[in-house]
């Protein structure tokens, strides 16, 4: 028995996710991420030789590299994630919460709390290998399933040592909603829970709001999923929210995150709540847009709780420049809290 893990991409930076796990003579690729900005390296896909690829969720930095893989390579993902695959790409179903065998390796999946149909992966080899994909324990909508024990943990540490609770993030966003705003958001993730929250918040503030048809379609897709894949108690609100008539010129817009520039919205000011590309970091520095995080990744306290729960002996913090600092913090007895972390990480 032997286990070899190689993070092909995603270690030491916010970068496309691609992790090679080799065990018992089989090689699995966990995620096939695409570049987050033009020019970002995709060298991980060159000369790749694996038996199968497993996709955790449909965000571009986890699925966008599929087009660089051989079309005949077996690909596993959940049905909702499959909708984001290149047209015609064949795929096999990964359970949203359950067990299967892939290339002879036993795999357990559970909800990762980050996006529509997104899962974490647990490989039952050599004491267990857990890969969180992108994960969050604070979502209003998406549940986070407790994983089984694992000796090795590959964890979403996109926020580094940042540890601000979501309630504080929401308060900070709410304070910025008193002027016309556009909030660009990823449709399969944050958009859906922000729609719920914004509906309540706009009502409290007495201001109009609307969502574009992409966000609307995302909410409709959410309602079509088995109800066990979303937290309880929101379905009636979502149906009412979708049925309400809304103005075409609202004070607050929730829109799919494309490449909106400040000049595209002359009447509104952009408020980003997630990952900022370099171009957007420059726009923010120039005072052209605003940014306030809405948590969609694991923060430090939650990383610590997860490591304890897994009983992990080896932790590999992914998608962060603070690998050593996060590891040191996870090993420390007392929490070493930071309110800031990296602004660039969504
Ligand atoms: Zn993601």
CSV table of C-alpha atoms and ligand atoms in Angstrom, one decimal:
chain,number,residue,atom,x,y,z
A,1,UNK,CA,0.0,0.0,0.0
A,2,UNK,CA,1.3,3.4,-0.9
A,3,UNK,CA,-0.1,6.9,-1.1
A,4,UNK,CA,1.3,9.8,-3.0
A,5,UNK,CA,-0.4,13.2,-3.2
A,6,UNK,CA,0.8,16.0,-5.5
A,7,UNK,CA,-0.8,19.3,-5.6
A,8,UNK,CA,-0.3,20.1,-9.3
A,9,UNK,CA,-1.9,23.5,-8.8
A,10,UNK,CA,-3.4,25.4,-5.9
A,11,UNK,CA,-0.6,25.3,-3.3
A,12,UNK,CA,0.8,28.6,-2.2
A,13,UNK,CA,-1.6,30.8,-4.2
A,14,UNK,CA,-5.2,31.3,-5.2
A,15,UNK,CA,-4.8,29.2,-8.4
A,16,UNK,CA,-6.6,26.6,-10.5
A,17,UNK,CA,-7.4,23.5,-8.4
A,18,UNK,CA,-5.7,20.3,-9.5
A,19,UNK,CA,-4.6,17.6,-7.1
A,20,UNK,CA,-3.2,14.2,-8.0
A,21,UNK,CA,-3.8,11.3,-5.7
A,22,UNK,CA,-2.0,8.0,-6.4
A,23,UNK,CA,-2.9,4.9,-4.4
A,24,UNK,CA,-2.8,1.2,-5.0
A,25,UNK,CA,-1.6,1.8,-8.5
A,26,UNK,CA,-4.5,4.1,-9.4
A,27,UNK,CA,-4.3,7.8,-10.1
A,28,UNK,CA,-7.1,10.2,-9.5
A,29,UNK,CA,-7.2,13.9,-10.4
A,30,UNK,CA,-9.3,15.9,-7.9
A,31,UNK,CA,-10.6,19.0,-9.7
A,32,UNK,CA,-9.5,20.5,-13.1
A,33,UNK,CA,-9.3,24.2,-12.5
A,34,UNK,CA,-9.2,26.9,-15.1
A,35,UNK,CA,-7.2,30.1,-15.0
A,36,UNK,CA,-8.6,32.8,-12.7
A,37,UNK,CA,-7.2,35.6,-14.9
A,38,UNK,CA,-5.6,35.8,-18.4
A,39,UNK,CA,-2.1,34.5,-18.3
A,40,UNK,CA,-2.4,32.4,-15.2
A,41,UNK,CA,-0.4,29.1,-15.6
A,42,UNK,CA,-2.3,26.0,-16.7
A,43,UNK,CA,0.8,23.9,-16.8
A,44,UNK,CA,-0.7,21.4,-14.5
A,45,UNK,CA,-2.7,19.8,-17.4
A,46,UNK,CA,0.4,19.1,-19.5
A,47,UNK,CA,1.3,15.4,-19.9
A,48,UNK,CA,-1.3,14.4,-17.3
A,49,UNK,CA,-1.8,10.6,-17.0
A,50,UNK,CA,-4.7,9.7,-14.6
A,51,UNK,CA,-7.5,7.0,-14.5
A,52,UNK,CA,-10.3,9.4,-13.7
A,53,UNK,CA,-11.1,13.0,-12.7
A,54,UNK,CA,-13.5,14.1,-9.9
A,55,UNK,CA,-14.9,17.6,-9.9
A,56,UNK,CA,-16.0,19.1,-6.6
A,57,UNK,CA,-18.1,22.0,-7.9
A,58,UNK,CA,-18.8,24.2,-10.9
A,59,UNK,CA,-16.7,27.3,-10.2
A,60,UNK,CA,-14.2,28.0,-13.0
A,61,UNK,CA,-11.1,27.6,-10.8
A,62,UNK,CA,-12.2,24.0,-10.2
A,63,UNK,CA,-13.9,23.0,-13.5
A,64,UNK,CA,-12.5,25.4,-16.1
A,65,UNK,CA,-9.6,23.1,-17.1
A,66,UNK,CA,-11.8,20.2,-18.2
A,67,UNK,CA,-11.5,21.3,-21.8
A,68,UNK,CA,-7.7,20.7,-21.5
A,69,UNK,CA,-8.2,17.0,-20.6
A,70,UNK,CA,-8.7,14.1,-23.0
A,71,UNK,CA,-12.3,13.7,-23.9
A,72,UNK,CA,-12.2,10.0,-23.1
A,73,UNK,CA,-10.9,10.5,-19.6
A,74,UNK,CA,-13.7,9.3,-17.2
A,75,UNK,CA,-15.1,12.4,-15.4
A,76,UNK,CA,-17.2,12.3,-12.2
A,77,UNK,CA,-19.4,15.1,-10.9
A,78,UNK,CA,-22.9,15.7,-9.4
A,79,UNK,CA,-25.7,16.3,-11.9
A,80,UNK,CA,-26.0,20.1,-11.1
A,81,UNK,CA,-22.3,20.5,-11.6
A,82,UNK,CA,-22.4,18.7,-15.0
A,83,UNK,CA,-24.5,21.6,-16.4
A,84,UNK,CA,-21.2,23.6,-16.4
A,85,UNK,CA,-19.2,21.1,-18.4
A,86,UNK,CA,-18.2,21.9,-22.0
A,87,UNK,CA,-21.0,21.1,-24.3
A,88,UNK,CA,-21.2,17.3,-25.1
A,89,UNK,CA,-18.6,16.3,-22.4
A,90,UNK,CA,-19.4,12.9,-21.1
A,91,UNK,CA,-19.6,12.5,-17.4
A,92,UNK,CA,-20.6,9.9,-14.7
A,93,UNK,CA,-22.7,10.7,-11.6
A,94,UNK,CA,-21.0,11.4,-8.3
A,95,UNK,CA,-23.5,11.2,-5.4
A,96,UNK,CA,-24.4,14.5,-3.8
A,97,UNK,CA,-24.1,12.7,-0.5
A,98,UNK,CA,-23.1,9.1,-0.5
A,99,UNK,CA,-20.6,6.5,-1.6
A,100,UNK,CA,-19.2,5.0,-4.8
A,101,UNK,CA,-16.0,3.4,-6.2
A,102,UNK,CA,-13.9,5.2,-8.7
A,103,UNK,CA,-11.1,3.3,-10.4
A,104,UNK,CA,-11.4,0.8,-7.6
A,105,UNK,CA,-11.0,3.5,-4.8
A,106,UNK,CA,-13.9,3.9,-2.3
A,107,UNK,CA,-15.1,7.5,-2.4
A,108,UNK,CA,-17.5,9.2,0.0
A,109,UNK,CA,-19.1,12.6,-0.8
A,110,UNK,CA,-20.9,15.2,1.3
A,111,UNK,CA,-22.3,18.7,0.8
A,112,UNK,CA,-19.6,21.3,1.1
A,113,UNK,CA,-21.8,24.3,2.0
A,114,UNK,CA,-20.3,26.4,-0.8
A,115,UNK,CA,-22.4,26.1,-4.0
A,116,UNK,CA,-25.2,24.4,-5.8
A,117,UNK,CA,-24.4,20.7,-6.0
A,118,UNK,CA,-20.9,21.2,-4.7
A,119,UNK,CA,-19.3,18.3,-2.7
A,120,UNK,CA,-16.3,17.5,-0.6
A,121,UNK,CA,-14.5,14.2,-1.3
A,122,UNK,CA,-13.2,11.5,1.0
A,123,UNK,CA,-11.0,8.7,-0.4
A,124,UNK,CA,-11.0,5.6,1.8
A,125,UNK,CA,-7.3,4.9,1.4
A,126,UNK,CA,-4.3,4.8,3.8
A,127,UNK,CA,-6.3,6.1,6.7
A,128,UNK,CA,-8.4,8.5,4.6
A,129,UNK,CA,-7.7,11.4,2.4
A,130,UNK,CA,-10.2,14.3,2.7
A,131,UNK,CA,-10.4,17.1,0.1
A,132,UNK,CA,-12.8,19.9,1.0
A,133,UNK,CA,-13.0,21.4,-2.5
A,134,UNK,CA,-14.3,24.9,-1.7
A,135,UNK,CA,-16.2,24.7,1.6
A,136,UNK,CA,-18.0,26.9,4.0
A,137,UNK,CA,-19.9,26.3,7.3
A,138,UNK,CA,-21.8,29.5,7.4
A,139,UNK,CA,-24.1,29.3,4.3
A,140,UNK,CA,-27.7,30.3,4.8
A,141,UNK,CA,-28.7,27.8,2.1
A,142,UNK,CA,-26.1,25.1,1.6
A,143,UNK,CA,-25.5,22.5,4.3
A,144,UNK,CA,-22.1,21.4,5.3
A,145,UNK,CA,-22.1,17.6,6.0
A,146,UNK,CA,-19.7,16.3,8.7
A,147,UNK,CA,-17.1,14.2,7.0
A,148,UNK,CA,-15.6,10.9,8.3
A,149,UNK,CA,-12.1,10.7,9.8
A,150,UNK,CA,-9.1,11.2,7.5
A,151,UNK,CA,-5.4,11.0,8.1
A,152,UNK,CA,-4.6,13.6,5.4
A,153,UNK,CA,-6.7,16.8,4.9
A,154,UNK,CA,-6.5,18.9,1.8
A,155,UNK,CA,-8.4,22.0,2.9
A,156,UNK,CA,-9.8,25.2,1.3
A,157,UNK,CA,-7.8,27.8,3.1
A,158,UNK,CA,-8.6,30.6,0.5
A,159,UNK,CA,-9.0,33.1,3.4
A,160,UNK,CA,-5.7,32.3,5.0
A,161,UNK,CA,-5.9,33.2,8.8
A,162,UNK,CA,-8.9,35.5,8.3
A,163,UNK,CA,-11.6,34.7,10.9
A,164,UNK,CA,-14.4,37.3,10.8
A,165,UNK,CA,-17.9,35.7,11.4
A,166,UNK,CA,-20.4,36.0,8.6
A,167,UNK,CA,-22.8,38.0,10.8
A,168,UNK,CA,-20.2,40.8,10.9
A,169,UNK,CA,-19.8,40.6,7.1
A,170,UNK,CA,-23.5,41.0,6.6
A,171,UNK,CA,-23.7,44.0,8.9
A,172,UNK,CA,-20.9,45.7,6.9
A,173,UNK,CA,-22.6,45.0,3.6
A,174,UNK,CA,-25.9,46.2,4.9
A,175,UNK,CA,-24.3,49.6,5.9
A,176,UNK,CA,-23.4,50.1,2.2
A,177,UNK,CA,-26.9,49.5,0.8
A,178,UNK,CA,-28.2,53.1,1.4
A,179,UNK,CA,-27.0,54.2,-2.1
A,180,UNK,CA,-27.6,52.6,-5.5
A,181,UNK,CA,-25.6,49.4,-5.7
A,182,UNK,CA,-24.9,46.6,-8.1
A,183,UNK,CA,-23.7,43.4,-6.5
A,184,UNK,CA,-22.1,41.0,-9.0
A,185,UNK,CA,-22.1,37.4,-7.7
A,186,UNK,CA,-21.4,33.8,-8.8
A,187,UNK,CA,-24.9,32.4,-9.7
A,188,UNK,CA,-24.4,28.8,-8.5
A,189,UNK,CA,-23.2,29.9,-5.1
A,190,UNK,CA,-23.3,33.2,-3.2
A,191,UNK,CA,-26.1,34.7,-5.5
A,192,UNK,CA,-28.7,32.4,-4.0
A,193,UNK,CA,-28.2,33.0,-0.4
A,194,UNK,CA,-27.5,36.7,-1.0
A,195,UNK,CA,-30.9,36.9,-2.8
A,196,UNK,CA,-32.6,35.6,0.4
A,197,UNK,CA,-30.7,37.9,2.6
A,198,UNK,CA,-31.1,40.9,0.3
A,199,UNK,CA,-34.9,40.4,0.1
A,200,UNK,CA,-35.1,40.7,3.9
A,201,UNK,CA,-32.6,43.5,4.1
A,202,UNK,CA,-34.1,45.7,1.4
A,203,UNK,CA,-37.5,45.2,3.1
A,204,UNK,CA,-36.0,46.4,6.4
A,205,UNK,CA,-34.3,49.4,4.7
A,206,UNK,CA,-37.4,50.2,2.6
A,207,UNK,CA,-35.4,50.2,-0.7
A,208,UNK,CA,-36.2,48.5,-4.0
A,209,UNK,CA,-34.1,45.6,-5.3
A,210,UNK,CA,-34.1,43.2,-8.2
A,211,UNK,CA,-32.2,40.2,-9.5
A,212,UNK,CA,-31.2,39.4,-13.1
A,213,UNK,CA,-32.6,36.4,-14.9
A,214,UNK,CA,-29.4,34.4,-14.3
A,215,UNK,CA,-29.7,34.7,-10.5
A,216,UNK,CA,-33.5,34.0,-10.9
A,217,UNK,CA,-32.7,30.8,-12.9
A,218,UNK,CA,-30.2,29.8,-10.2
A,219,UNK,CA,-32.9,30.0,-7.5
A,220,UNK,CA,-35.3,28.0,-9.7
A,221,UNK,CA,-32.6,25.3,-10.2
A,222,UNK,CA,-32.1,25.3,-6.4
A,223,UNK,CA,-35.8,24.5,-5.9
A,224,UNK,CA,-35.6,21.6,-8.3
A,225,UNK,CA,-32.9,19.9,-6.3
A,226,UNK,CA,-33.8,17.3,-3.7
A,227,UNK,CA,-34.8,19.4,-0.6
A,228,UNK,CA,-32.2,17.6,1.6
A,229,UNK,CA,-29.5,19.4,-0.4
A,230,UNK,CA,-30.5,22.8,1.0
A,231,UNK,CA,-31.1,24.0,4.5
A,232,UNK,CA,-34.7,23.8,5.8
A,233,UNK,CA,-37.2,26.6,6.0
A,234,UNK,CA,-36.4,28.8,3.0
A,235,UNK,CA,-38.5,27.3,0.1
A,236,UNK,CA,-41.6,29.4,0.8
A,237,UNK,CA,-39.5,32.6,0.9
A,238,UNK,CA,-37.7,31.7,-2.3
A,239,UNK,CA,-41.0,31.0,-4.1
A,240,UNK,CA,-42.5,34.3,-2.9
A,241,UNK,CA,-39.3,36.1,-3.9
A,242,UNK,CA,-39.5,34.6,-7.4
A,243,UNK,CA,-43.2,35.5,-7.7
A,244,UNK,CA,-42.9,39.1,-6.6
A,245,UNK,CA,-43.1,41.8,-9.3
A,246,UNK,CA,-40.1,44.2,-9.3
A,247,UNK,CA,-39.0,47.4,-10.8
A,248,UNK,CA,-36.6,47.5,-13.7
A,249,UNK,CA,-34.7,50.4,-12.2
A,250,UNK,CA,-34.2,49.3,-8.6
A,251,UNK,CA,-31.8,50.8,-6.1
A,252,UNK,CA,-30.1,47.5,-5.6
A,253,UNK,CA,-29.3,45.0,-8.3
A,254,UNK,CA,-28.1,41.4,-7.7
A,255,UNK,CA,-26.5,40.3,-11.0
A,256,UNK,CA,-24.4,37.4,-12.4
A,257,UNK,CA,-20.7,38.2,-12.1
A,258,UNK,CA,-19.4,38.8,-15.6
A,259,UNK,CA,-16.8,41.3,-16.4
A,260,UNK,CA,-18.8,44.4,-15.3
A,261,UNK,CA,-16.9,47.6,-15.2
A,262,UNK,CA,-17.9,50.7,-13.3
A,263,UNK,CA,-18.8,52.5,-16.5
A,264,UNK,CA,-21.3,49.8,-17.3
A,265,UNK,CA,-23.4,51.0,-14.4
A,266,UNK,CA,-23.5,54.8,-14.5
A,267,UNK,CA,-26.4,55.0,-12.0
A,268,UNK,CA,-25.0,52.5,-9.5
A,269,UNK,CA,-21.8,51.8,-7.7
A,270,UNK,CA,-20.3,48.3,-7.8
A,271,UNK,CA,-20.0,46.4,-4.6
A,272,UNK,CA,-18.0,43.2,-4.9
A,273,UNK,CA,-18.2,40.6,-2.1
A,274,UNK,CA,-15.8,37.8,-3.3
A,275,UNK,CA,-12.6,37.2,-5.2
A,276,UNK,CA,-11.1,40.2,-6.8
A,277,UNK,CA,-9.1,39.7,-10.0
A,278,UNK,CA,-6.0,41.9,-10.4
A,279,UNK,CA,-7.9,44.3,-12.6
A,280,UNK,CA,-10.6,44.7,-9.9
A,281,UNK,CA,-8.0,45.1,-7.2
A,282,UNK,CA,-6.6,48.0,-9.3
A,283,UNK,CA,-10.2,49.4,-9.7
A,284,UNK,CA,-10.7,49.2,-6.0
A,285,UNK,CA,-7.4,50.9,-5.2
A,286,UNK,CA,-8.4,53.7,-7.6
A,287,UNK,CA,-11.7,54.1,-5.6
A,288,UNK,CA,-13.8,53.0,-8.6
A,289,UNK,CA,-15.6,50.2,-6.8
A,290,UNK,CA,-16.2,48.8,-3.3
A,291,UNK,CA,-15.5,45.5,-1.7
A,292,UNK,CA,-16.8,43.8,1.4
A,293,UNK,CA,-16.5,40.1,1.9
A,294,UNK,CA,-19.4,37.7,2.2
A,295,UNK,CA,-17.9,34.5,3.6
A,296,UNK,CA,-18.1,31.5,1.2
A,297,UNK,CA,-14.9,29.7,2.3
A,298,UNK,CA,-13.7,28.1,5.6
A,299,UNK,CA,-12.4,30.7,8.0
A,300,UNK,CA,-9.7,29.9,10.5
A,301,UNK,CA,-11.9,28.7,13.4
A,302,UNK,CA,-13.8,26.5,11.1
A,303,UNK,CA,-10.5,25.0,9.6
A,304,UNK,CA,-9.4,24.3,13.1
A,305,UNK,CA,-12.7,22.6,14.0
A,306,UNK,CA,-12.6,20.5,10.8
A,307,UNK,CA,-9.0,19.3,11.4
A,308,UNK,CA,-10.0,18.3,14.9
A,309,UNK,CA,-13.0,16.5,13.7
A,310,UNK,CA,-11.1,14.6,10.9
A,311,UNK,CA,-8.4,13.7,13.3
A,312,UNK,CA,-6.0,14.7,10.5
A,313,UNK,CA,-2.3,14.1,11.1
A,314,UNK,CA,-1.3,16.0,7.9
A,315,UNK,CA,-3.0,19.2,6.8
A,316,UNK,CA,-2.4,20.8,3.4
A,317,UNK,CA,-3.9,24.3,3.3
A,318,UNK,CA,-4.8,25.1,-0.3
A,319,UNK,CA,-5.5,28.2,-2.4
A,320,UNK,CA,-3.5,30.5,0.0
A,321,UNK,CA,-0.2,32.2,0.2
A,322,UNK,CA,-0.2,31.7,3.9
A,323,UNK,CA,0.5,28.0,4.0
A,324,UNK,CA,3.0,28.0,6.8
A,325,UNK,CA,1.0,30.6,8.9
A,326,UNK,CA,-2.2,28.7,8.5
A,327,UNK,CA,-0.6,25.4,9.5
A,328,UNK,CA,1.1,27.1,12.5
A,329,UNK,CA,-2.3,28.6,13.5
A,330,UNK,CA,-4.0,25.2,13.2
A,331,UNK,CA,-1.4,23.6,15.4
A,332,UNK,CA,-1.5,26.4,18.0
A,333,UNK,CA,-3.3,25.7,21.3
A,334,UNK,CA,-5.0,29.1,21.4
A,335,UNK,CA,-6.7,30.7,18.5
A,336,UNK,CA,-4.6,33.4,16.8
A,337,UNK,CA,-7.3,35.5,15.2
A,338,UNK,CA,-6.8,37.8,12.3
A,339,UNK,CA,-9.6,40.1,11.1
A,340,UNK,CA,-8.0,40.8,7.7
A,341,UNK,CA,-6.5,37.9,5.8
A,342,UNK,CA,-6.0,38.4,2.2
A,343,UNK,CA,-8.4,40.8,0.5
A,344,UNK,CA,-7.8,39.2,-2.9
A,345,UNK,CA,-9.3,35.8,-1.9
A,346,UNK,CA,-13.0,35.6,-2.7
B,1,LIG,ZN1,-15.9,27.8,-5.5
